Tab-separated table of C-alpha atoms in Angstrom:
chain	number	residue	atom	x	y	z
A	1	MET	CA	-16.434	-21.880	-0.713
A	2	GLU	CA	-16.779	-19.899	2.831
A	3	PRO	CA	-17.089	-22.733	4.945
A	4	VAL	CA	-14.295	-24.268	3.251
A	5	PHE	CA	-12.268	-21.237	3.462
A	6	LYS	CA	-12.970	-20.486	7.102
A	7	TYR	CA	-12.193	-24.360	7.905
A	8	ILE	CA	-8.805	-24.038	6.268
A	9	ASP	CA	-8.114	-20.538	8.248
A	10	ASP	CA	-8.989	-22.019	11.552
A	11	ASN	CA	-6.931	-25.048	11.109
A	12	ALA	CA	-3.805	-23.335	9.701
A	13	ASP	CA	-1.646	-24.162	12.868
A	14	ARG	CA	-2.503	-27.768	12.391
A	15	PHE	CA	-1.607	-27.734	8.642
A	16	ILE	CA	1.296	-25.913	9.836
A	17	LYS	CA	2.791	-28.819	12.292
A	18	ARG	CA	1.726	-31.217	9.514
A	19	LEU	CA	4.184	-29.464	7.310
A	20	GLY	CA	6.906	-29.518	9.784
A	21	THR	CA	6.353	-33.436	10.494
A	22	ALA	CA	7.023	-34.217	6.192
A	23	VAL	CA	10.029	-31.518	6.404
A	24	ALA	CA	11.397	-33.878	9.292
A	25	ILE	CA	11.661	-36.513	6.951
A	26	PRO	CA	15.304	-36.033	4.987
A	27	SER	CA	13.966	-37.670	1.839
A	28	VAL	CA	16.815	-37.045	-0.464
A	29	SER	CA	16.480	-39.229	-3.624
A	30	ALA	CA	19.962	-38.330	-4.597
A	31	SER	CA	21.257	-40.144	-1.258
A	32	VAL	CA	22.306	-43.540	-0.911
A	33	LYS	CA	22.506	-43.227	2.612
A	34	LEU	CA	18.717	-41.409	3.030
A	35	ARG	CA	17.160	-44.064	0.470
A	36	PRO	CA	15.270	-45.894	3.003
A	37	GLU	CA	13.996	-42.238	4.498
A	38	VAL	CA	12.415	-41.567	0.666
A	39	ARG	CA	10.234	-44.708	1.102
A	40	ARG	CA	9.180	-43.651	4.897
A	41	MET	CA	8.289	-40.363	3.179
A	42	VAL	CA	6.122	-41.881	0.611
A	43	GLU	CA	4.322	-44.035	3.267
A	44	TRP	CA	3.818	-41.259	5.239
A	45	THR	CA	1.789	-39.714	2.635
A	46	LYS	CA	0.130	-42.752	1.707
A	47	ALA	CA	-1.433	-42.505	5.335
A	48	GLU	CA	-2.311	-39.255	5.250
A	49	MET	CA	-4.280	-39.847	2.081
A	50	ASP	CA	-5.745	-43.146	3.800
A	51	LYS	CA	-7.339	-40.862	6.451
A	52	LEU	CA	-9.074	-39.190	4.040
A	53	ASN	CA	-10.364	-42.187	2.422
A	54	ILE	CA	-8.314	-41.863	-0.466
A	55	GLN	CA	-8.109	-45.022	-2.078
A	56	THR	CA	-4.313	-45.511	-2.537
A	57	GLU	CA	-2.066	-48.094	-4.236
A	58	LEU	CA	2.061	-47.958	-4.252
A	59	LEU	CA	2.947	-49.011	-7.478
A	60	GLU	CA	6.681	-50.654	-7.325
A	61	LEU	CA	9.350	-49.383	-9.770
A	62	GLY	CA	11.864	-52.133	-9.490
A	63	ASP	CA	16.120	-51.387	-9.144
A	64	GLN	CA	18.098	-48.475	-9.973
A	65	VAL	CA	22.014	-48.513	-10.807
A	66	HIS	CA	22.911	-45.781	-8.647
A	67	PRO	CA	26.070	-43.328	-9.673
A	68	SER	CA	27.889	-44.584	-7.561
A	69	SER	CA	27.163	-48.146	-8.901
A	70	GLU	CA	25.246	-49.330	-5.903
A	71	VAL	CA	21.665	-51.132	-6.860
A	72	LEU	CA	19.208	-49.500	-5.252
A	73	LYS	CA	15.245	-50.155	-4.918
A	74	LEU	CA	13.478	-47.071	-6.325
A	75	PRO	CA	10.849	-45.531	-3.903
A	76	PRO	CA	7.061	-46.414	-5.203
A	77	VAL	CA	4.916	-44.141	-6.679
A	78	ILE	CA	1.510	-43.330	-5.138
A	79	TYR	CA	-1.613	-43.624	-7.286
A	80	GLY	CA	-4.594	-42.271	-5.066
A	81	GLN	CA	-8.206	-41.893	-6.275
A	82	LEU	CA	-11.367	-40.308	-4.647
A	83	GLY	CA	-14.415	-40.832	-6.097
A	84	ASN	CA	-15.844	-42.335	-9.369
A	85	ASP	CA	-19.092	-40.628	-9.889
A	86	PRO	CA	-19.439	-40.737	-14.021
A	87	LYS	CA	-21.463	-37.747	-13.507
A	88	LYS	CA	-18.621	-35.711	-12.446
A	89	LYS	CA	-15.473	-34.901	-14.424
A	90	THR	CA	-12.502	-36.148	-13.293
A	91	LEU	CA	-8.993	-33.849	-12.133
A	92	LEU	CA	-5.638	-35.942	-11.744
A	93	ALA	CA	-2.933	-33.819	-9.390
A	94	TYR	CA	0.769	-34.540	-9.536
A	95	GLY	CA	3.271	-33.800	-7.046
A	96	HIS	CA	6.607	-35.130	-5.357
A	97	VAL	CA	7.680	-35.691	-1.877
A	98	ASP	CA	11.445	-36.088	-2.110
A	99	VAL	CA	13.743	-33.104	-1.867
A	100	GLN	CA	17.216	-31.800	-2.815
A	101	PRO	CA	20.129	-32.301	-0.571
A	102	ALA	CA	20.837	-29.871	2.409
A	103	THR	CA	22.856	-29.540	5.268
A	104	LYS	CA	23.684	-26.743	7.726
A	105	SER	CA	27.255	-26.647	6.433
A	106	ASP	CA	25.828	-25.602	3.065
A	107	GLY	CA	25.082	-22.069	4.513
A	108	TRP	CA	21.588	-22.791	5.728
A	109	ASP	CA	20.651	-20.228	9.163
A	110	THR	CA	18.513	-23.082	10.376
A	111	ASP	CA	18.417	-26.867	10.246
A	112	PRO	CA	17.006	-27.735	6.915
A	113	PHE	CA	14.789	-30.550	8.366
A	114	VAL	CA	13.600	-28.963	11.049
A	115	LEU	CA	10.639	-26.227	10.369
A	116	THR	CA	11.380	-23.029	11.558
A	117	GLU	CA	9.028	-20.050	11.414
A	118	ILE	CA	10.544	-16.363	11.214
A	119	ASP	CA	8.596	-13.095	10.302
A	120	GLY	CA	5.974	-15.453	8.815
A	121	LYS	CA	7.931	-17.546	6.729
A	122	LEU	CA	8.233	-21.199	7.011
A	123	TYR	CA	11.982	-22.281	6.466
A	124	GLY	CA	12.938	-26.509	5.884
A	125	ARG	CA	13.809	-28.405	3.148
A	126	GLY	CA	10.682	-29.247	0.662
A	127	THR	CA	8.404	-26.735	1.947
A	128	SER	CA	8.205	-24.970	-1.368
A	129	ASP	CA	9.274	-27.627	-3.319
A	130	ASP	CA	7.281	-29.836	-3.106
A	131	LYS	CA	5.792	-31.005	0.222
A	132	GLY	CA	4.055	-27.782	0.963
A	133	PRO	CA	1.870	-27.964	-2.050
A	134	VAL	CA	1.217	-31.948	-1.986
A	135	LEU	CA	0.073	-31.348	1.452
A	136	GLY	CA	-1.858	-28.328	0.240
A	137	TRP	CA	-4.076	-30.836	-2.021
A	138	LEU	CA	-4.845	-33.075	1.143
A	139	ASN	CA	-5.638	-30.155	3.130
A	140	ALA	CA	-8.026	-28.919	0.566
A	141	VAL	CA	-9.967	-32.095	0.798
A	142	GLU	CA	-9.988	-32.476	4.289
A	143	ALA	CA	-11.750	-28.831	4.291
A	144	TYR	CA	-14.491	-30.009	1.733
A	145	GLN	CA	-14.712	-33.474	3.683
A	146	ASN	CA	-14.986	-31.661	6.968
A	147	GLN	CA	-17.509	-29.018	5.930
A	148	LYS	CA	-19.686	-32.061	4.586
A	149	ILE	CA	-19.718	-30.504	1.063
A	150	ASP	CA	-19.290	-32.972	-1.636
A	151	LEU	CA	-16.374	-32.851	-3.693
A	152	PRO	CA	-17.339	-31.117	-7.080
A	153	LEU	CA	-15.466	-33.809	-9.248
A	154	ASN	CA	-13.587	-36.799	-8.736
A	155	LEU	CA	-9.661	-36.783	-8.061
A	156	LYS	CA	-6.826	-38.758	-8.978
A	157	PHE	CA	-3.189	-38.286	-7.417
A	158	VAL	CA	0.288	-39.361	-8.646
A	159	PHE	CA	2.621	-38.524	-6.063
A	160	GLU	CA	6.266	-39.673	-6.791
A	161	ALA	CA	9.658	-39.759	-4.554
A	162	MET	CA	12.277	-39.207	-7.334
A	163	GLU	CA	11.436	-36.296	-9.121
A	164	GLU	CA	14.446	-34.696	-7.841
A	165	SER	CA	16.654	-37.654	-9.440
A	166	ASP	CA	15.356	-37.505	-13.173
A	167	SER	CA	11.846	-39.231	-12.082
A	168	ASN	CA	13.451	-42.664	-13.039
A	169	GLY	CA	10.797	-45.289	-14.052
A	170	LEU	CA	7.931	-42.889	-13.878
A	171	ALA	CA	7.441	-42.280	-17.544
A	172	ASN	CA	7.184	-45.843	-18.557
A	173	LEU	CA	4.780	-46.300	-15.679
A	174	LEU	CA	2.286	-43.485	-16.305
A	175	MET	CA	2.529	-44.727	-20.052
A	176	SER	CA	1.746	-48.264	-18.824
A	177	LYS	CA	-1.469	-46.983	-17.328
A	178	LYS	CA	-2.717	-44.762	-20.059
A	179	ASP	CA	-5.700	-47.106	-20.596
A	180	SER	CA	-6.337	-47.796	-17.071
A	181	PHE	CA	-5.713	-45.357	-14.214
A	182	LEU	CA	-5.364	-42.682	-16.501
A	183	LYS	CA	-7.963	-43.376	-18.938
A	184	ASP	CA	-10.673	-40.953	-17.905
A	185	ILE	CA	-8.842	-37.863	-17.067
A	186	ASP	CA	-10.390	-34.600	-18.043
A	187	PHE	CA	-7.820	-32.120	-16.399
A	188	ILE	CA	-4.476	-32.351	-15.160
A	189	CYS	CA	-2.551	-30.103	-12.158
A	190	ILE	CA	0.732	-29.856	-11.462
A	191	SER	CA	2.064	-27.659	-8.548
A	192	ASP	CA	5.608	-27.838	-8.728
A	193	ASN	CA	6.712	-24.375	-9.834
A	194	ASN	CA	6.716	-21.223	-8.193
A	195	TRP	CA	5.466	-17.531	-9.171
A	196	LEU	CA	7.337	-14.899	-11.049
A	197	SER	CA	6.630	-12.215	-8.360
A	198	LYS	CA	6.508	-12.181	-4.900
A	199	ASN	CA	2.773	-10.532	-5.065
A	200	ARG	CA	0.998	-12.191	-7.542
A	201	PRO	CA	-0.183	-15.702	-8.536
A	202	CYS	CA	0.592	-17.009	-11.769
A	203	LEU	CA	-0.362	-20.037	-14.106
A	204	THR	CA	2.254	-21.399	-16.155
A	205	TYR	CA	1.688	-22.657	-19.795
A	206	GLY	CA	5.095	-23.500	-21.212
A	207	LEU	CA	8.476	-24.816	-20.291
A	208	ARG	CA	11.766	-25.063	-21.937
A	209	GLY	CA	13.186	-28.764	-22.758
A	210	VAL	CA	16.853	-29.096	-22.243
A	211	CYS	CA	19.774	-30.931	-24.066
A	212	HIS	CA	22.948	-32.266	-21.987
A	213	PHE	CA	26.129	-32.227	-23.525
A	214	PHE	CA	29.555	-33.895	-22.957
A	215	VAL	CA	32.728	-32.758	-24.851
A	216	GLU	CA	35.468	-35.105	-24.394
A	217	VAL	CA	38.908	-34.222	-25.363
A	218	GLU	CA	41.807	-36.735	-24.952
A	219	CYS	CA	45.466	-35.885	-25.903
A	220	SER	CA	47.500	-38.575	-24.103
A	221	SER	CA	47.383	-42.204	-22.427
A	222	LYS	CA	48.201	-40.717	-18.803
A	223	ASP	CA	48.212	-37.444	-17.110
A	224	LEU	CA	51.762	-35.431	-18.009
A	225	HIS	CA	54.119	-33.339	-15.619
A	226	SER	CA	53.861	-29.593	-16.997
A	227	GLY	CA	57.404	-29.079	-16.771
A	228	VAL	CA	58.669	-32.066	-18.442
A	229	PHE	CA	56.069	-32.101	-21.071
A	230	GLY	CA	54.482	-28.557	-21.423
A	231	GLY	CA	55.212	-26.910	-24.759
A	232	SER	CA	55.847	-30.621	-26.490
A	233	VAL	CA	52.090	-31.766	-26.636
A	234	HIS	CA	48.600	-30.464	-28.037
A	235	GLU	CA	47.260	-30.245	-24.521
A	236	ALA	CA	43.406	-31.217	-24.133
A	237	MET	CA	42.588	-28.568	-21.751
A	238	SER	CA	43.470	-25.993	-24.017
A	239	ASP	CA	41.092	-27.521	-27.188
A	240	LEU	CA	38.371	-27.959	-24.880
A	241	ILE	CA	38.473	-24.318	-23.475
A	242	PHE	CA	38.418	-22.999	-27.358
A	243	LEU	CA	35.419	-25.554	-27.845
A	244	MET	CA	33.387	-24.180	-24.879
A	245	ASN	CA	34.725	-20.595	-25.541
A	246	SER	CA	33.185	-21.054	-29.247
A	247	LEU	CA	29.778	-21.676	-28.181
A	248	VAL	CA	27.728	-18.736	-26.840
A	249	ASP	CA	28.629	-15.047	-27.408
A	250	LEU	CA	29.118	-12.122	-24.366
A	251	ASN	CA	25.188	-11.480	-24.862
A	252	GLY	CA	24.313	-14.921	-24.707
A	253	ARG	CA	23.482	-15.405	-28.335
A	254	ILE	CA	24.502	-19.148	-29.168
A	255	GLN	CA	26.699	-19.316	-31.946
A	256	ILE	CA	25.944	-22.949	-33.545
A	257	PRO	CA	24.728	-22.227	-37.040
A	258	GLY	CA	20.860	-23.279	-37.707
A	259	ILE	CA	20.067	-23.312	-34.067
A	260	TYR	CA	17.430	-20.529	-33.926
A	261	ASP	CA	15.570	-21.590	-37.430
A	262	SER	CA	13.329	-23.657	-36.036
A	263	VAL	CA	12.307	-21.619	-33.050
A	264	LYS	CA	8.775	-21.181	-32.811
A	265	SER	CA	7.450	-17.496	-33.678
A	266	ILE	CA	5.699	-15.521	-31.222
A	267	THR	CA	2.391	-14.643	-31.483
A	268	SER	CA	0.465	-11.007	-31.090
A	269	GLU	CA	-1.531	-12.648	-28.461
A	270	GLU	CA	1.480	-14.498	-26.686
A	271	ASN	CA	3.378	-10.710	-26.985
A	272	SER	CA	0.214	-9.094	-25.118
A	273	LEU	CA	0.685	-11.296	-21.993
A	274	TYR	CA	4.089	-9.737	-21.273
A	275	GLY	CA	3.187	-6.199	-20.482
A	276	SER	CA	0.811	-6.785	-17.298
A	277	ILE	CA	3.513	-9.191	-15.921
A	278	ASP	CA	4.303	-8.296	-12.358
A	279	PHE	CA	8.018	-8.181	-12.677
A	280	ASP	CA	10.639	-5.812	-11.686
A	281	LEU	CA	13.990	-5.745	-13.484
A	282	GLU	CA	15.940	-4.098	-10.519
A	283	ASP	CA	14.724	-6.374	-7.768
A	284	TYR	CA	15.616	-9.594	-9.990
A	285	ARG	CA	19.182	-8.394	-10.328
A	286	LYS	CA	19.725	-7.806	-6.670
A	287	ASP	CA	18.177	-10.989	-5.833
A	288	ILE	CA	20.564	-12.862	-8.303
A	289	GLY	CA	23.351	-10.751	-7.226
A	290	CYS	CA	24.765	-9.559	-10.457
A	291	GLU	CA	26.099	-6.330	-11.778
A	292	LYS	CA	24.064	-6.018	-14.980
A	293	LEU	CA	21.591	-7.965	-16.672
A	294	MET	CA	22.122	-9.177	-20.750
A	295	HIS	CA	18.889	-7.236	-21.437
A	296	SER	CA	17.351	-4.091	-20.396
A	297	SER	CA	13.585	-4.169	-21.094
A	298	LYS	CA	11.337	-6.421	-18.657
A	299	ASP	CA	9.829	-8.065	-21.922
A	300	GLU	CA	13.236	-9.252	-23.141
A	301	ILE	CA	14.572	-10.354	-20.017
A	302	LEU	CA	11.243	-12.615	-19.803
A	303	LYS	CA	11.326	-13.709	-23.050
A	304	HIS	CA	15.298	-15.037	-23.026
A	305	ARG	CA	14.118	-16.741	-19.849
A	306	TRP	CA	11.479	-18.689	-20.807
A	307	ARG	CA	10.826	-18.599	-24.847
A	308	HIS	CA	14.278	-18.338	-26.670
A	309	PRO	CA	16.856	-20.951	-26.276
A	310	SER	CA	19.906	-20.573	-24.094
A	311	LEU	CA	23.247	-22.217	-23.516
A	312	SER	CA	25.046	-22.499	-19.983
A	313	LEU	CA	28.193	-23.943	-19.708
A	314	HIS	CA	28.309	-26.296	-16.122
A	315	GLY	CA	31.865	-27.588	-15.569
A	316	ILE	CA	35.109	-29.528	-16.529
A	317	GLU	CA	35.315	-33.222	-15.106
A	318	GLY	CA	38.748	-34.635	-15.155
A	319	ALA	CA	40.744	-31.128	-14.171
A	320	PHE	CA	41.943	-30.133	-11.320
A	321	SER	CA	39.751	-28.262	-8.969
A	322	GLU	CA	41.156	-28.453	-5.351
A	323	PRO	CA	42.767	-25.374	-3.934
A	324	GLY	CA	45.978	-24.803	-4.023
A	325	ALA	CA	48.596	-25.685	-7.374
A	326	LYS	CA	48.624	-28.776	-9.310
A	327	THR	CA	51.085	-28.763	-12.360
A	328	VAL	CA	49.592	-31.376	-14.117
A	329	ILE	CA	48.692	-31.577	-17.720
A	330	PRO	CA	45.079	-33.736	-17.640
A	331	ARG	CA	45.175	-36.771	-20.269
A	332	LYS	CA	41.605	-36.228	-20.830
A	333	VAL	CA	39.018	-33.534	-19.852
A	334	THR	CA	34.853	-33.698	-20.299
A	335	GLY	CA	33.184	-30.286	-20.662
A	336	LYS	CA	29.606	-30.314	-19.538
A	337	PHE	CA	27.195	-27.748	-21.149
A	338	SER	CA	23.027	-27.313	-21.645
A	339	ILE	CA	20.949	-26.493	-23.827
A	340	ARG	CA	17.231	-24.714	-22.961
A	341	ILE	CA	15.077	-25.888	-26.276
A	342	VAL	CA	11.561	-24.418	-26.919
A	343	PRO	CA	9.215	-25.174	-29.363
A	344	ASN	CA	9.572	-26.027	-32.244
A	345	GLN	CA	12.939	-27.067	-31.878
A	346	THR	CA	13.517	-30.982	-31.034
A	347	PRO	CA	16.407	-32.650	-29.081
A	348	ASP	CA	17.487	-34.492	-31.982
A	349	GLU	CA	17.838	-31.617	-34.093
A	350	VAL	CA	19.843	-29.440	-31.304
A	351	THR	CA	22.026	-32.138	-30.669
A	352	LYS	CA	22.765	-33.010	-34.242
A	353	LEU	CA	23.522	-29.543	-34.850
A	354	ALA	CA	25.962	-29.026	-31.881
A	355	LYS	CA	27.771	-32.041	-32.421
A	356	SER	CA	28.522	-31.060	-35.819
A	357	TYR	CA	29.560	-27.572	-35.119
A	358	LEU	CA	31.990	-28.419	-32.257
A	359	GLU	CA	33.422	-31.356	-34.904
A	360	ASN	CA	33.827	-28.701	-36.987
A	361	CYS	CA	35.557	-26.134	-34.846
A	362	HIS	CA	37.952	-28.621	-33.925
A	363	LYS	CA	38.900	-29.609	-37.324
A	364	THR	CA	39.534	-25.838	-38.211
A	365	ARG	CA	41.418	-25.482	-35.090
A	366	GLY	CA	44.100	-28.513	-36.397
A	367	SER	CA	44.377	-30.043	-33.067
A	368	PRO	CA	45.634	-34.312	-33.384
A	369	ASN	CA	43.731	-34.849	-30.372
A	370	LYS	CA	40.816	-37.042	-30.006
A	371	LEU	CA	37.313	-35.551	-29.629
A	372	ASN	CA	34.076	-36.963	-28.611
A	373	VAL	CA	31.079	-35.090	-28.528
A	374	THR	CA	27.684	-36.719	-26.942
A	375	GLY	CA	24.213	-35.330	-25.905
A	376	SER	CA	21.096	-36.395	-24.972
A	377	GLY	CA	17.583	-34.581	-24.085
A	378	GLY	CA	13.954	-33.815	-23.633
A	379	PRO	CA	11.633	-31.623	-25.496
A	380	ALA	CA	9.963	-28.252	-24.478
A	381	TRP	CA	6.146	-28.207	-23.599
A	382	LEU	CA	3.820	-25.523	-24.233
A	383	SER	CA	0.138	-25.393	-23.391
A	384	ASP	CA	-3.420	-24.075	-24.313
A	385	PHE	CA	-3.499	-20.743	-22.211
A	386	ASN	CA	-7.210	-20.322	-23.370
A	387	HIS	CA	-8.419	-23.864	-22.118
A	388	GLU	CA	-11.278	-24.169	-20.038
A	389	ASN	CA	-8.631	-25.779	-17.086
A	390	TYR	CA	-7.000	-22.274	-17.544
A	391	ASN	CA	-9.625	-20.356	-17.235
A	392	ALA	CA	-11.248	-22.011	-14.275
A	393	ALA	CA	-7.803	-21.491	-12.487
A	394	LYS	CA	-7.898	-17.938	-13.531
A	395	LYS	CA	-11.316	-17.432	-11.344
A	396	ALA	CA	-10.102	-19.390	-8.465
A	397	CYS	CA	-6.822	-17.029	-8.533
A	398	GLN	CA	-9.303	-14.166	-8.570
A	399	LYS	CA	-11.603	-15.385	-5.636
A	400	VAL	CA	-8.800	-16.181	-3.213
A	401	TYR	CA	-6.170	-12.807	-4.141
A	402	ASP	CA	-8.675	-10.786	-5.887
A	403	VAL	CA	-6.412	-10.503	-8.542
A	404	GLU	CA	-5.856	-11.383	-12.193
A	405	PRO	CA	-2.840	-14.039	-12.547
A	406	ASP	CA	0.269	-13.364	-14.360
A	407	MET	CA	0.417	-15.818	-17.373
A	408	THR	CA	4.008	-16.942	-17.427
A	409	ARG	CA	6.032	-19.525	-19.118
A	410	GLU	CA	9.279	-21.089	-17.533
A	411	GLY	CA	12.944	-21.732	-18.073
A	412	GLY	CA	13.329	-25.023	-16.538
A	413	SER	CA	12.052	-28.279	-17.421
A	414	ILE	CA	9.065	-30.862	-15.743
A	415	PRO	CA	9.389	-33.647	-18.083
A	416	VAL	CA	6.330	-35.266	-16.492
A	417	THR	CA	4.075	-32.609	-18.024
A	418	LEU	CA	4.958	-33.637	-21.497
A	419	THR	CA	4.546	-37.625	-19.941
A	420	LEU	CA	1.132	-36.934	-18.780
A	421	GLU	CA	-0.198	-34.739	-21.586
A	422	GLN	CA	1.072	-37.872	-24.362
A	423	ALA	CA	-0.632	-40.518	-22.004
A	424	THR	CA	-3.992	-38.749	-21.679
A	425	ASN	CA	-4.360	-35.958	-24.569
A	426	LYS	CA	-5.821	-33.841	-22.071
A	427	ASN	CA	-4.445	-30.236	-21.148
A	428	VAL	CA	-1.998	-29.494	-18.634
A	429	LEU	CA	-1.784	-26.639	-16.167
A	430	LEU	CA	0.900	-25.652	-13.592
A	431	LEU	CA	-0.439	-23.777	-10.608
A	432	PRO	CA	2.278	-22.864	-8.493
A	433	MET	CA	1.564	-22.353	-4.620
A	434	GLY	CA	5.059	-20.635	-3.671
A	435	ALA	CA	6.489	-17.344	-4.187
A	436	CYS	CA	9.511	-16.354	-6.452
A	437	ASP	CA	11.909	-15.847	-3.473
A	438	ASP	CA	11.218	-19.151	-1.893
A	439	GLY	CA	14.611	-20.445	-2.864
A	440	ALA	CA	13.712	-23.762	-4.212
A	441	HIS	CA	17.077	-26.326	-4.414
A	442	SER	CA	18.821	-23.481	-2.575
A	443	GLN	CA	19.784	-22.658	1.007
A	444	ASN	CA	17.065	-21.254	3.378
A	445	GLU	CA	14.282	-22.580	1.188
A	446	LYS	CA	11.025	-21.476	2.624
A	447	ILE	CA	7.436	-20.947	1.882
A	448	ASN	CA	5.554	-17.828	3.223
A	449	ILE	CA	2.880	-19.260	5.760
A	450	SER	CA	0.185	-16.695	3.600
A	451	ASN	CA	1.297	-18.574	0.224
A	452	PHE	CA	0.653	-22.038	2.203
A	453	ILE	CA	-2.712	-20.918	3.190
A	454	LYS	CA	-3.852	-19.287	0.632
A	455	GLY	CA	-2.576	-21.638	-1.841
A	456	THR	CA	-4.445	-24.496	-0.336
A	457	LYS	CA	-7.611	-22.202	-0.753
A	458	LEU	CA	-6.661	-21.945	-4.024
A	459	PHE	CA	-6.791	-25.280	-4.790
A	460	ALA	CA	-9.998	-25.732	-3.223
A	461	ALA	CA	-11.027	-22.784	-5.236
A	462	TYR	CA	-9.755	-24.410	-8.400
A	463	LEU	CA	-11.696	-27.787	-7.482
A	464	ASP	CA	-14.769	-25.616	-7.643
A	465	GLU	CA	-14.256	-23.773	-10.584
A	466	LEU	CA	-13.770	-26.881	-12.565
A	467	GLY	CA	-16.578	-28.606	-11.129
A	468	LYS	CA	-18.498	-25.900	-12.401
A	469	LEU	CA	-17.653	-26.804	-16.157
């Protein structure tokens, strides 16, 4: 691996410059105005892959009815293939090239679409999530090719450009290709998350699922003046606040009966993984900026972030939210909350329990107002962390970072993990490049230069270890 690693080091400046070119394309998939830039990002990525003799194809996804009611053309998905040697195994790598919205007025210290280096950190939207990792794969391939070292396995790529907007159309496309493009896959790797710490790499083997809920309460046919009608009607907002406040207690325990009944019990093997994980409670608290955490031990905080269900309240639609006073009784309000679910909970089960609980609470309260509760969601994902795919990645981490990686789960959701697992029946590994403080989705997103360059080496070493299996 030394020639490959040396090439990566020698070309670090050029790789960083190429990342800057990618960051400069404002591929915000949620924006109607910037949708052409999203397509441009896809076409730019395809061109970079073509330079490496990766056989690429753009697969169209059709149209989308945007929340603004405009009908937009979805950006295509890139399928790529490099090598088809039947004697070699095949890895599928997934990534995305769209990004979250970002403007200087959001609180960025730099222009989010100009790559800016400060103290060894590369600031810009998409540096960590997920343009940096996508380019890391291409950098690793280039290093092998330039050094005339045969790639140790066949590679396939799926790079999409709607991940930050629910991956519209991707699941159906992937399932339609399970007997063709996805047929001969042996391993799957996704690099779309981050380390748990700032200093130690990790491998991620589990994600929580999520159920979204909308609680609609209607009290009248029109908004009412509080001075004229206040005290004479049952107000929708009062009912909704009562219902939302009944969902979770001060310590984060969900109050819905039966919600914990199907949660998979922790095994002694899984429990043993927490002790060695590099995680500092006080650093975590300071990074968040809160006064006190809900739990006092590292193990309990991590378990409540990863493997226990949680409920979060997100907002109220229909209520006045601008500065100043407005003495209006809203005719209808909709509360929004979500439940992060874990194995072996199912979205149908959790949705049914939550809906029944809220309807019973409303009935007990005795309000005559109309209540409508709706919900939908996706399941959790859990992989076999003893699989040879994970063992190869562990060896790669030790080769590049000279340390045993943390074995982690995450509280968020990446639906494509389940889709690819179901389409191929193969092991899925999450192999992150960036550190915990990269600020994906936040202001001043960055990736450390060391993470970007060593992460490229990690991908190269991982390919090498897989090729030995």
